[in-house]
Amino acid sequence: AAYGPENKKPGQKNLFSLGVQTVHVVDDTKLIVGAGDGTVAEVAVPGFKKGKSKKLDDCVTSLVVNNKCLSKMFAGTKCSQIYEIGCDKQQFTCDVTETCHYGEVFDIAFAQGTAQLLATAAKDEIRVWDNYTGKELLRIRNPNITCRGIEITQDGKNIISGWDDNKIRVYSPKTGTLKFDLENAHKKGVTALAVTSDNMNIISGGGDRRAHV
């Protein structure tokens, strides 16, 4: 069974923060444990002594381990990422193999003149993808606010985004850095965007039922 901190008994060691979320039994002497704080670790039994470990981005929700050689395992996280974890004698190594949004996708925009590059708006983030390979190329995060609309200028130099804090934010599609923002674009959040063909004007729609240029 997976136990959180509330189940800890007096005298027990707190091996993992935010609780044990998933366990894989390798054999009678070894477990692989995934924890709520993102830790993947070997645990020896009996005694439950923690061995080598690796910290991932978020809560580990699933583990798949090759019991025959223990050279490779896969871990899934709450943020919808899959990690390939390599196991050598001294440490774990990890690489992100698959990524995905972990909340609703509200808008999609393709770069002008190509079907390969697209940007998506979901929850508190924007991601740019290679549509041919499915690989994530760029991630822009703004915690605690939601991106409702997205557009790419026809010259490909700007990502225009609308957020529920009433702002329009403009980012570089190469680095993800914020170029500038427009405060109070709408009173009830920015919900839709378009850009004119000369790349000079932004047209926005909002929850206040208004369209602005």
CSV table of N, CA and C in Angstrom, one decimal, residues 138-208:
chain,number,residue,atom,x,y,z
A,138,LEU,N,9.4,24.0,-27.1
A,138,LEU,CA,9.5,25.2,-26.2
A,138,LEU,C,8.3,25.1,-25.2
A,139,ARG,N,8.5,25.6,-24.0
A,139,ARG,CA,7.5,25.7,-23.0
A,139,ARG,C,7.6,27.0,-22.3
A,140,ILE,N,6.4,27.7,-22.2
A,140,ILE,CA,6.4,29.0,-21.5
A,140,ILE,C,5.3,28.8,-20.4
A,141,ARG,N,5.7,29.1,-19.1
A,141,ARG,CA,4.7,28.9,-18.0
A,141,ARG,C,4.5,30.2,-17.2
A,142,ASN,N,3.2,30.4,-16.9
A,142,ASN,CA,2.8,31.4,-16.0
A,142,ASN,C,1.9,30.8,-14.9
A,143,PRO,N,2.4,30.4,-13.8
A,143,PRO,CA,1.6,29.8,-12.8
A,143,PRO,C,0.4,30.6,-12.3
A,144,ASN,N,-0.7,29.9,-12.1
A,144,ASN,CA,-1.9,30.5,-11.4
A,144,ASN,C,-2.7,31.4,-12.4
A,145,ILE,N,-2.4,31.4,-13.6
A,145,ILE,CA,-3.2,32.1,-14.6
A,145,ILE,C,-3.4,31.2,-15.8
A,146,THR,N,-4.4,31.4,-16.6
A,146,THR,CA,-4.8,30.5,-17.7
A,146,THR,C,-4.7,31.2,-19.0
A,147,CYS,N,-4.0,30.5,-20.0
A,147,CYS,CA,-3.9,31.1,-21.4
A,147,CYS,C,-5.1,30.6,-22.2
A,148,ARG,N,-6.0,31.5,-22.6
A,148,ARG,CA,-7.2,31.1,-23.3
A,148,ARG,C,-7.1,31.2,-24.9
A,149,GLY,N,-6.2,32.0,-25.4
A,149,GLY,CA,-6.1,32.2,-26.8
A,149,GLY,C,-4.6,32.4,-27.2
A,150,ILE,N,-4.3,32.0,-28.5
A,150,ILE,CA,-2.9,32.1,-28.9
A,150,ILE,C,-2.9,32.3,-30.4
A,151,GLU,N,-1.9,33.0,-30.9
A,151,GLU,CA,-1.7,33.3,-32.3
A,151,GLU,C,-0.3,33.5,-32.6
A,152,ILE,N,0.2,33.1,-33.8
A,152,ILE,CA,1.5,33.4,-34.3
A,152,ILE,C,1.5,34.4,-35.4
A,153,THR,N,2.3,35.4,-35.3
A,153,THR,CA,2.3,36.4,-36.4
A,153,THR,C,2.8,35.8,-37.7
A,154,GLN,N,2.4,36.3,-38.8
A,154,GLN,CA,2.7,35.7,-40.1
A,154,GLN,C,4.2,35.7,-40.4
A,155,ASP,N,4.9,36.6,-39.8
A,155,ASP,CA,6.4,36.6,-40.0
A,155,ASP,C,7.1,35.7,-39.1
A,156,GLY,N,6.3,35.0,-38.2
A,156,GLY,CA,6.9,34.0,-37.4
A,156,GLY,C,7.8,34.5,-36.2
A,157,LYS,N,7.7,35.8,-36.0
A,157,LYS,CA,8.6,36.5,-35.0
A,157,LYS,C,8.0,36.6,-33.6
A,158,ASN,N,6.7,36.4,-33.5
A,158,ASN,CA,6.0,36.6,-32.2
A,158,ASN,C,4.9,35.6,-31.9
A,159,ILE,N,4.8,35.2,-30.7
A,159,ILE,CA,3.7,34.4,-30.2
A,159,ILE,C,2.8,35.4,-29.4
A,160,ILE,N,1.6,35.6,-29.9
A,160,ILE,CA,0.6,36.4,-29.2
A,160,ILE,C,-0.3,35.6,-28.3
A,161,SER,N,-0.4,35.9,-27.0
A,161,SER,CA,-1.2,35.1,-26.2
A,161,SER,C,-2.2,35.9,-25.3
A,162,GLY,N,-3.4,35.4,-25.1
A,162,GLY,CA,-4.4,36.1,-24.2
A,162,GLY,C,-4.6,35.3,-22.9
A,163,TRP,N,-4.7,36.0,-21.8
A,163,TRP,CA,-4.7,35.3,-20.5
A,163,TRP,C,-5.9,35.8,-19.7
A,164,ASP,N,-6.3,34.9,-18.7
A,164,ASP,CA,-7.5,35.3,-17.9
A,164,ASP,C,-7.3,36.3,-16.9
A,165,ASP,N,-6.0,36.9,-16.8
A,165,ASP,CA,-5.8,38.0,-15.9
A,165,ASP,C,-5.9,39.3,-16.6
A,166,ASN,N,-6.5,39.3,-17.8
A,166,ASN,CA,-6.9,40.4,-18.7
A,166,ASN,C,-5.7,41.0,-19.5
A,167,LYS,N,-4.6,40.2,-19.5
A,167,LYS,CA,-3.4,40.7,-20.3
A,167,LYS,C,-3.2,40.0,-21.6
A,168,ILE,N,-2.7,40.7,-22.5
A,168,ILE,CA,-2.1,40.1,-23.8
A,168,ILE,C,-0.6,40.1,-23.6
A,169,ARG,N,0.0,38.9,-23.8
A,169,ARG,CA,1.5,38.8,-23.6
A,169,ARG,C,2.1,38.3,-25.0
A,170,VAL,N,3.2,38.9,-25.3
A,170,VAL,CA,3.9,38.6,-26.6
A,170,VAL,C,5.3,38.0,-26.3
A,171,TYR,N,5.5,36.8,-26.8
A,171,TYR,CA,6.7,36.1,-26.5
A,171,TYR,C,7.6,35.8,-27.8
A,172,SER,N,8.8,35.6,-27.6
A,172,SER,CA,9.7,35.1,-28.7
A,172,SER,C,9.5,33.6,-28.9
A,173,PRO,N,9.2,33.2,-30.1
A,173,PRO,CA,9.0,31.8,-30.4
A,173,PRO,C,10.3,30.9,-30.3
A,174,LYS,N,11.4,31.6,-30.3
A,174,LYS,CA,12.7,30.9,-30.2
A,174,LYS,C,13.2,30.6,-28.8
A,175,THR,N,13.0,31.7,-27.9
A,175,THR,CA,13.6,31.6,-26.6
A,175,THR,C,12.5,31.5,-25.5
A,176,GLY,N,11.2,31.9,-25.9
A,176,GLY,CA,10.2,32.0,-24.9
A,176,GLY,C,10.2,33.2,-24.0
A,177,THR,N,11.1,34.1,-24.2
A,177,THR,CA,11.2,35.3,-23.4
A,177,THR,C,10.0,36.3,-23.7
A,178,LEU,N,9.6,37.0,-22.7
A,178,LEU,CA,8.5,37.9,-22.8
A,178,LEU,C,9.0,39.2,-23.5
A,179,LYS,N,8.4,39.6,-24.6
A,179,LYS,CA,8.8,40.8,-25.3
A,179,LYS,C,8.1,42.0,-24.7
A,180,PHE,N,6.8,41.9,-24.5
A,180,PHE,CA,6.0,43.0,-23.9
A,180,PHE,C,4.6,42.4,-23.6
A,181,ASP,N,3.9,43.2,-22.8
A,181,ASP,CA,2.5,42.8,-22.5
A,181,ASP,C,1.6,44.0,-22.5
A,182,LEU,N,0.3,43.8,-22.8
A,182,LEU,CA,-0.7,44.8,-22.8
A,182,LEU,C,-1.6,44.6,-21.6
A,183,GLU,N,-1.6,45.5,-20.6
A,183,GLU,CA,-2.4,45.3,-19.4
A,183,GLU,C,-3.8,45.8,-19.7
A,184,ASN,N,-4.8,45.1,-19.0
A,184,ASN,CA,-6.2,45.5,-19.0
A,184,ASN,C,-6.7,45.5,-20.4
A,185,ALA,N,-6.3,44.5,-21.2
A,185,ALA,CA,-6.8,44.4,-22.6
A,185,ALA,C,-8.3,44.2,-22.6
A,186,HIS,N,-8.8,43.4,-21.6
A,186,HIS,CA,-10.3,43.2,-21.4
A,186,HIS,C,-10.6,43.1,-20.0
A,187,LYS,N,-11.8,43.3,-19.6
A,187,LYS,CA,-12.2,43.3,-18.2
A,187,LYS,C,-12.4,41.9,-17.6
A,188,LYS,N,-12.8,40.9,-18.5
A,188,LYS,CA,-13.1,39.6,-18.0
A,188,LYS,C,-12.3,38.5,-18.7
A,189,GLY,N,-11.0,38.8,-18.9
A,189,GLY,CA,-10.1,37.9,-19.5
A,189,GLY,C,-10.1,38.0,-21.0
A,190,VAL,N,-8.9,37.7,-21.6
A,190,VAL,CA,-8.8,37.6,-23.1
A,190,VAL,C,-9.1,36.2,-23.6
A,191,THR,N,-10.0,36.1,-24.5
A,191,THR,CA,-10.5,34.7,-24.9
A,191,THR,C,-10.2,34.4,-26.3
A,192,ALA,N,-9.9,35.3,-27.2
A,192,ALA,CA,-9.7,35.0,-28.6
A,192,ALA,C,-8.7,36.1,-29.2
A,193,LEU,N,-7.9,35.7,-30.2
A,193,LEU,CA,-6.9,36.5,-30.8
A,193,LEU,C,-6.8,36.3,-32.3
A,194,ALA,N,-6.4,37.4,-33.0
A,194,ALA,CA,-6.1,37.3,-34.4
A,194,ALA,C,-5.1,38.4,-34.6
A,195,VAL,N,-4.2,38.3,-35.7
A,195,VAL,CA,-3.2,39.2,-36.0
A,195,VAL,C,-3.4,39.6,-37.5
A,196,THR,N,-3.3,40.9,-37.8
A,196,THR,CA,-3.5,41.3,-39.2
A,196,THR,C,-2.3,40.8,-40.0
A,197,SER,N,-2.4,40.8,-41.4
A,197,SER,CA,-1.4,40.2,-42.3
A,197,SER,C,-0.1,41.0,-42.3
A,198,ASP,N,-0.2,42.3,-41.9
A,198,ASP,CA,1.0,43.1,-41.9
A,198,ASP,C,1.8,43.0,-40.6
A,199,ASN,N,1.3,42.2,-39.6
A,199,ASN,CA,1.9,41.9,-38.3
A,199,ASN,C,1.9,43.1,-37.4
A,200,MET,N,1.1,44.1,-37.7
A,200,MET,CA,1.1,45.4,-37.0
A,200,MET,C,0.0,45.5,-36.0
A,201,ASN,N,-1.1,44.8,-36.2
A,201,ASN,CA,-2.2,45.0,-35.3
A,201,ASN,C,-2.7,43.7,-34.7
A,202,ILE,N,-3.1,43.7,-33.4
A,202,ILE,CA,-3.7,42.6,-32.8
A,202,ILE,C,-5.2,42.8,-32.6
A,203,ILE,N,-6.0,41.9,-32.9
A,203,ILE,CA,-7.4,42.0,-32.6
A,203,ILE,C,-7.8,40.9,-31.5
A,204,SER,N,-8.4,41.4,-30.5
A,204,SER,CA,-8.7,40.5,-29.3
A,204,SER,C,-10.1,40.5,-29.0
A,205,GLY,N,-10.6,39.4,-28.5
A,205,GLY,CA,-11.9,39.3,-27.9
A,205,GLY,C,-11.9,38.8,-26.5
A,206,GLY,N,-12.8,39.3,-25.7
A,206,GLY,CA,-12.8,39.0,-24.3
A,206,GLY,C,-14.1,38.6,-23.7
A,207,GLY,N,-14.0,38.2,-22.4
A,207,GLY,CA,-15.2,37.8,-21.7
A,207,GLY,C,-16.2,38.9,-21.4
A,208,ASP,N,-15.7,40.1,-21.7
A,208,ASP,CA,-16.6,41.3,-21.6
A,208,ASP,C,-17.4,41.5,-22.8
